[in-house]
XYZ file of C-alpha atoms in Angstrom:
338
model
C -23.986 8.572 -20.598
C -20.563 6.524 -20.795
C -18.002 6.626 -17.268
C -14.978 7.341 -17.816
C -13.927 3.671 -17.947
C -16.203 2.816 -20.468
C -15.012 5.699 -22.538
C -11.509 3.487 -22.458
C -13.203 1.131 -24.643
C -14.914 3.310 -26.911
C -13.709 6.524 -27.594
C -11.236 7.347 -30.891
C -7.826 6.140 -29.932
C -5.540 8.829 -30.573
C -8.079 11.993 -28.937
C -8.372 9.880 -25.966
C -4.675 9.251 -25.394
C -3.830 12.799 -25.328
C -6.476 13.294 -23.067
C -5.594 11.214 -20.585
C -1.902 11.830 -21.101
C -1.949 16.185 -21.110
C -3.084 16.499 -16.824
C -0.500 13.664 -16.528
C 2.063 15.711 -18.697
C 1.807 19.175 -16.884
C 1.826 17.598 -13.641
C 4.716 15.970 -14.129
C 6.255 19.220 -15.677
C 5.273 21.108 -12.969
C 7.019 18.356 -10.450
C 9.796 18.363 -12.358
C 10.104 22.485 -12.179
C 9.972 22.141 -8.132
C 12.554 19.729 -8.099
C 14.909 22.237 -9.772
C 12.957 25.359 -8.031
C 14.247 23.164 -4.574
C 17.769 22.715 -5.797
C 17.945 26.633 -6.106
C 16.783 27.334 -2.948
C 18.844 24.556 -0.903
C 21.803 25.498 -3.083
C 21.888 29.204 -1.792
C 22.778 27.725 1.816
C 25.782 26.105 0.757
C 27.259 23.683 -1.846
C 27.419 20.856 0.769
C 23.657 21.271 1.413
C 23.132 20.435 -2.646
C 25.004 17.842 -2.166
C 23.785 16.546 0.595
C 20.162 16.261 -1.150
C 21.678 14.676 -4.277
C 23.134 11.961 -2.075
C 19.165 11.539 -0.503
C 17.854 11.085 -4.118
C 19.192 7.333 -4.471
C 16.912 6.670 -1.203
C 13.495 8.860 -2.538
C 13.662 6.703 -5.625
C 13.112 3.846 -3.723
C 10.817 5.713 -2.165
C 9.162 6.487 -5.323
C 9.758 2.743 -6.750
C 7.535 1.356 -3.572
C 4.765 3.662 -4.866
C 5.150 3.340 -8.760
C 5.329 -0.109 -8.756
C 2.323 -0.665 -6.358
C 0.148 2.382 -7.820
C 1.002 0.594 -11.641
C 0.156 -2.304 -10.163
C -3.172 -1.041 -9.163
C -3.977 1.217 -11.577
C -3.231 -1.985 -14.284
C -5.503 -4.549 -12.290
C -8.421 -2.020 -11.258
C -8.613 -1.000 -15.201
C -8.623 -4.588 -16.150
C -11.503 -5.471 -13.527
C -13.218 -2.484 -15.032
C -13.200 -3.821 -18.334
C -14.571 -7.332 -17.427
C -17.280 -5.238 -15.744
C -16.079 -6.505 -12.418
C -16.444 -3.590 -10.125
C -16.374 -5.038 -7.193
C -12.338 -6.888 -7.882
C -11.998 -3.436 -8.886
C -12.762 -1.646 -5.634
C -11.175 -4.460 -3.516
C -7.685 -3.974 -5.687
C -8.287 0.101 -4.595
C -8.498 -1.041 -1.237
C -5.988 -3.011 -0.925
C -3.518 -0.194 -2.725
C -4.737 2.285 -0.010
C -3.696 0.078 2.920
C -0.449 -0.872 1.674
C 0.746 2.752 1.442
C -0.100 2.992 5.259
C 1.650 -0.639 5.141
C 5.090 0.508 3.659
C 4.638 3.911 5.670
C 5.100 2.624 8.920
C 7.979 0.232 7.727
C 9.808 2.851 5.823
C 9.300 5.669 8.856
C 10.895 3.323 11.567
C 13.727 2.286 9.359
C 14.608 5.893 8.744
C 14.008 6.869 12.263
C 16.661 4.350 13.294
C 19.207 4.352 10.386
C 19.297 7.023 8.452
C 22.634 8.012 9.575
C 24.150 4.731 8.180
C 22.405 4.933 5.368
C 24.329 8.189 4.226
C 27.614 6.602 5.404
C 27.274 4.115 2.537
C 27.295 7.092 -0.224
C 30.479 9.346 1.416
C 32.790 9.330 4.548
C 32.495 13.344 4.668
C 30.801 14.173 8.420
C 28.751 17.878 7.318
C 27.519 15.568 4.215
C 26.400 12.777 6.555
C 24.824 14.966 8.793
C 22.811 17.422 6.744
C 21.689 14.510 4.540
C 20.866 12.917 7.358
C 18.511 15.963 8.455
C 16.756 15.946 5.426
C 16.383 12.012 4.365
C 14.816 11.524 8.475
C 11.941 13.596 7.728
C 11.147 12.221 4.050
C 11.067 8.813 5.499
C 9.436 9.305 8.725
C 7.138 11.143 6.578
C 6.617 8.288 3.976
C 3.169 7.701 3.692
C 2.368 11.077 2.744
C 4.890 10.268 -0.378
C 3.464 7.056 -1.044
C -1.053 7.733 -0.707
C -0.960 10.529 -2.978
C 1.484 8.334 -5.501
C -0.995 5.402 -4.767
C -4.162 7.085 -5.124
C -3.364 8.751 -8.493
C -2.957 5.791 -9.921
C -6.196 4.435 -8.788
C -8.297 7.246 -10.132
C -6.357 6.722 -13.529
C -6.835 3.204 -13.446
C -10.742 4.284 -13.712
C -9.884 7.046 -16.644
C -9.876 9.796 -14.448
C -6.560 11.610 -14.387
C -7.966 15.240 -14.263
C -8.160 14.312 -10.495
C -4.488 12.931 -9.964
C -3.180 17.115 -11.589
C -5.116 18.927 -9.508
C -3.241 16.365 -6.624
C -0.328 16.513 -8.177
C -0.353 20.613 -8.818
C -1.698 21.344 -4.974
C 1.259 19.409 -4.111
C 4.017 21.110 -6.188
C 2.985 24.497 -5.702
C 2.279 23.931 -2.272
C 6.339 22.697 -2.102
C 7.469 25.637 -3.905
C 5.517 27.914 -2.168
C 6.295 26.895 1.536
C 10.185 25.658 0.690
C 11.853 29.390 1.134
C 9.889 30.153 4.762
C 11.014 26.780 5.893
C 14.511 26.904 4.715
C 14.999 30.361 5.566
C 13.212 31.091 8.220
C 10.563 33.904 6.644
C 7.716 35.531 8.175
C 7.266 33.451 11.788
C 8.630 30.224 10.536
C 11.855 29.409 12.571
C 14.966 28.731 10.101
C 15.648 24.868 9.595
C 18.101 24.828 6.274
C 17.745 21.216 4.535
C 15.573 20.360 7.184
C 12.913 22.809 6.393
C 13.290 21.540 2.695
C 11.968 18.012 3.787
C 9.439 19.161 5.820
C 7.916 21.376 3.016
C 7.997 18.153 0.898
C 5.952 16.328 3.494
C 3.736 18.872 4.281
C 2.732 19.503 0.712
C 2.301 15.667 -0.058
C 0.494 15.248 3.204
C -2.229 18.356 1.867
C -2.221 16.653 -1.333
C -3.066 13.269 0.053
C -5.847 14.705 2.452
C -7.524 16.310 -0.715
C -7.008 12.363 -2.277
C -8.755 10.889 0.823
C -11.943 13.152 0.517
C -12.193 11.873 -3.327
C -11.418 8.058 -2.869
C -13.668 8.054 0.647
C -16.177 10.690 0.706
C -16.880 11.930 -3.051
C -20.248 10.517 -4.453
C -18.779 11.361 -8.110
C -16.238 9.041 -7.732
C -16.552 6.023 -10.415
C -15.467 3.559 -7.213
C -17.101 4.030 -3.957
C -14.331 2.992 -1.567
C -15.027 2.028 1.683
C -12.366 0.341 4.167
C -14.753 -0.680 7.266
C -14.859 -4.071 6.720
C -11.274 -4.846 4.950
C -9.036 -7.703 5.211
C -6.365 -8.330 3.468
C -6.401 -10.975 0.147
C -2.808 -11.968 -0.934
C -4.205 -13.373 -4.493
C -4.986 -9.318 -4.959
C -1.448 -8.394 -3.518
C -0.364 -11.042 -5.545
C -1.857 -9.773 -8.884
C -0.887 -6.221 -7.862
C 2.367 -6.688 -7.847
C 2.120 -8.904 -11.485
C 2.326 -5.867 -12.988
C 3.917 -3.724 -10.480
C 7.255 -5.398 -9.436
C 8.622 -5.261 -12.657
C 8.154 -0.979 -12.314
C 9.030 -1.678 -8.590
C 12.471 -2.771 -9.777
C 13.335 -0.598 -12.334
C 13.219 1.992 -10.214
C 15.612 0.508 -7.736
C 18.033 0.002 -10.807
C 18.273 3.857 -11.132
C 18.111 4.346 -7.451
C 21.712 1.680 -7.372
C 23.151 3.706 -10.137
C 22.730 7.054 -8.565
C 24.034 5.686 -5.529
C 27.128 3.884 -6.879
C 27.763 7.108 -9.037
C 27.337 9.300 -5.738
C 30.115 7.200 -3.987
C 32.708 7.627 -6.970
C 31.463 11.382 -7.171
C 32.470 11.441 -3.381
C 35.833 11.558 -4.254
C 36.022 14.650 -6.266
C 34.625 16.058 -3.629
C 30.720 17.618 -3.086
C 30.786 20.139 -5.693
C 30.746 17.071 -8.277
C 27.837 15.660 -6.246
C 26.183 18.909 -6.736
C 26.477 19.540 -10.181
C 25.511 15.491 -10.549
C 22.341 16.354 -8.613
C 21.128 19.359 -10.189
C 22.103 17.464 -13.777
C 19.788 14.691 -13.501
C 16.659 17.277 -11.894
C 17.160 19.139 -15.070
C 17.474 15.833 -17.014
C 13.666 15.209 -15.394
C 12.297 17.605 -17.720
C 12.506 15.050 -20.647
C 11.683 11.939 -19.240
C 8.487 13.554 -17.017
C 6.168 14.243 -20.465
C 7.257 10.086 -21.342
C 6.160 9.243 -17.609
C 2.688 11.290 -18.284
C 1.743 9.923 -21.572
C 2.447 6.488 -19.401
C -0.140 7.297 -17.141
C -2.496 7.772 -19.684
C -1.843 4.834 -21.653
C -2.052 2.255 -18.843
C -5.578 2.701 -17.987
C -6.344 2.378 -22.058
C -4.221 -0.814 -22.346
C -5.823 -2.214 -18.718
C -9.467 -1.804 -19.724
C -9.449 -3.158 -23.627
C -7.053 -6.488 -21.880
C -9.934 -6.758 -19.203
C -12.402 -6.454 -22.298
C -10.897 -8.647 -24.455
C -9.663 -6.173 -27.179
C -6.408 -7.238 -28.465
C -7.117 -4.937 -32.002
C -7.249 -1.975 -29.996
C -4.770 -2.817 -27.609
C -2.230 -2.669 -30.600
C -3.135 0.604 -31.584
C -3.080 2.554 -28.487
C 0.625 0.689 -28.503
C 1.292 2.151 -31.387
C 0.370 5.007 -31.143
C 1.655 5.536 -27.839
C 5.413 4.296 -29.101
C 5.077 7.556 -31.577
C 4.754 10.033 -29.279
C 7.452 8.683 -27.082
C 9.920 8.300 -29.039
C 9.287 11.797 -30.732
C 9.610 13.021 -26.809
C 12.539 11.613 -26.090
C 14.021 12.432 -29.640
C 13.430 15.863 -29.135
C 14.847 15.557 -25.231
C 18.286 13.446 -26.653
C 18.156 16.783 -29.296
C 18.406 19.466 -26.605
C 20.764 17.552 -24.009
């Protein structure tokens, strides 16, 4: 019987990348209905507390650019170790993943413990903006490594052609968020009420459930393709180094949009926070398009990874292909609608 890698190499091009792309695809819808499920509910405390969470969302992208660009990374050089039938390079690249979440994690929690103040002051001079963003970006980024080990981890488990795993993550997390967001904002049932506050610390307990039920897969689970083990580690920069091959290039794009935002927040700023707002709550509905592109992604790295690591440039081309079509009838129909 094949493993799911192998099935990267062999199975009909076209089934498989829907496949792997579909959990992708409604986990990424599903993210992309909390974010605007979240705007609602922060929105109904006041217009400055929208805005004060679209002015955070410059800072989670580089959030989520740290953990794109090093799960790509990984998911890209664990595939291609697969496909060379190199499982070991292919565990140690896991590894290595896994410890730079906790890495960045540390980093990113003391820098937001110590400036996250000045960090809003760059976007607006407006004090009730300042603070209440300020409430809200504190927790996210003391809170960072349970954003970036579930990010991280998904993208290991795809790299290996599993990404049935990385929904189930992905859905305990959302619906964990949506569910827990209104007693934490508003102070339901015995939960005391802490406004954007309680917003952030929904987000990070929901990512911090969904990365527990990643640790028991990666670390415990005898089904899992690679057994994982971090007892012995130490860290190899040639792996960092080909990590981030691949992944700094992601890694940087996503800063791009997170400088945009930003610099579009601070001319915003003068109209005042309803424009900030609306700005906000554009782009989270704007997420709806580009999440199903950002799936089918996901499913065709680990395709591309493997057949490189295999040497299989003939079906390299056609999952391209074929993966162009889809995405261009995606975003087609998304320029259509908006």
């Amino acid at each position: 019987m094949e493993s799911n890698s192998q099935k990267l190499g062999t199975e009909p091009i076209i089934p498989l990348l829907i496949r792997l792309s579909i959990p992708s695809i409604i986990a990424m819808a599903i993210q992309a209905l909390y974010n605007v499920v979240d705007s609602i509910y922060v929105g109904r405390i006041s217009t400055d507390a929208l805005s004060a969470l679209s002015l955070a969302f410059p800072i989670q992208i580089i959030l989520i650019g740290i953990g794109v660009g090093t799960g790509v990374g990984a998911s890209s050089l664990i595939s291609r170790r697969l496909g060379e039938n190199n499982k070991h390079a292919a565990v140690n690249a896991a590894e290595h993943s896994i410890m730079l979440s906790v890495f960045y994690g540390i980093i990113v929690a003391i820098f937001g413990f110590l400036f996250s103040n000045q960090i809003l002051q760059l976007f607006t001079g407006e004090a009730n903006l300042i603070r209440l963003g300020s409430e809200y970006i504190k927790i996210i980024l003391i809170g960072s490594t349970a954003m970036f080990f579930p990010m991280i981890s998904n993208n290991i488990l795809r790299g290996e052609g599993n990404t049935f795993t990385p929904m189930i993550a992905m859905l305990i997390g959302s619906i964990l968020n949506i569910i827990l967001d209104p007693f934490l904002i508003y102070g339901l049932w015995i939960f005391p009420e802490m406004g954007v506050a309680g917003a952030a610390t929904a987000t990070v307990t929901a990512r911090l459930i969904s990365g527990s039920f990643l640790v028991y897969i990666l670390l415990f689970s005898k089904k899992n393709e690679l057994q994982i083990s971090l007892k012995d580690f130490s860290f190899d920069f040639q792996i960092i180094r080909d990590i981030y091959v691949v992944g700094f290039p992601a890694m940087v794009m996503q800063f791009l949009a997170s400088f945009m935002l930003g610099g579009m927040n601070k001319i915003l700023a003068g109209f005042g926070s309803t424009a900030i707002a609306a700005a906000g709550i554009y782009f989270r509905l704007q997420s709806f398009v580009f999440m199903p592109v950002f799936g089918l992604n996901q499913g065709y790295m680990p395709i591309m990874g493997y057949n490189y690591g295999h040497n299989n440039p003939e079906r390299m081309k056609k999952t391209f292909k074929s993966a162009l079509l889809v995405a261009v009838t995606f975003t087609t129909t998304g320029f259509i609608i908006f």
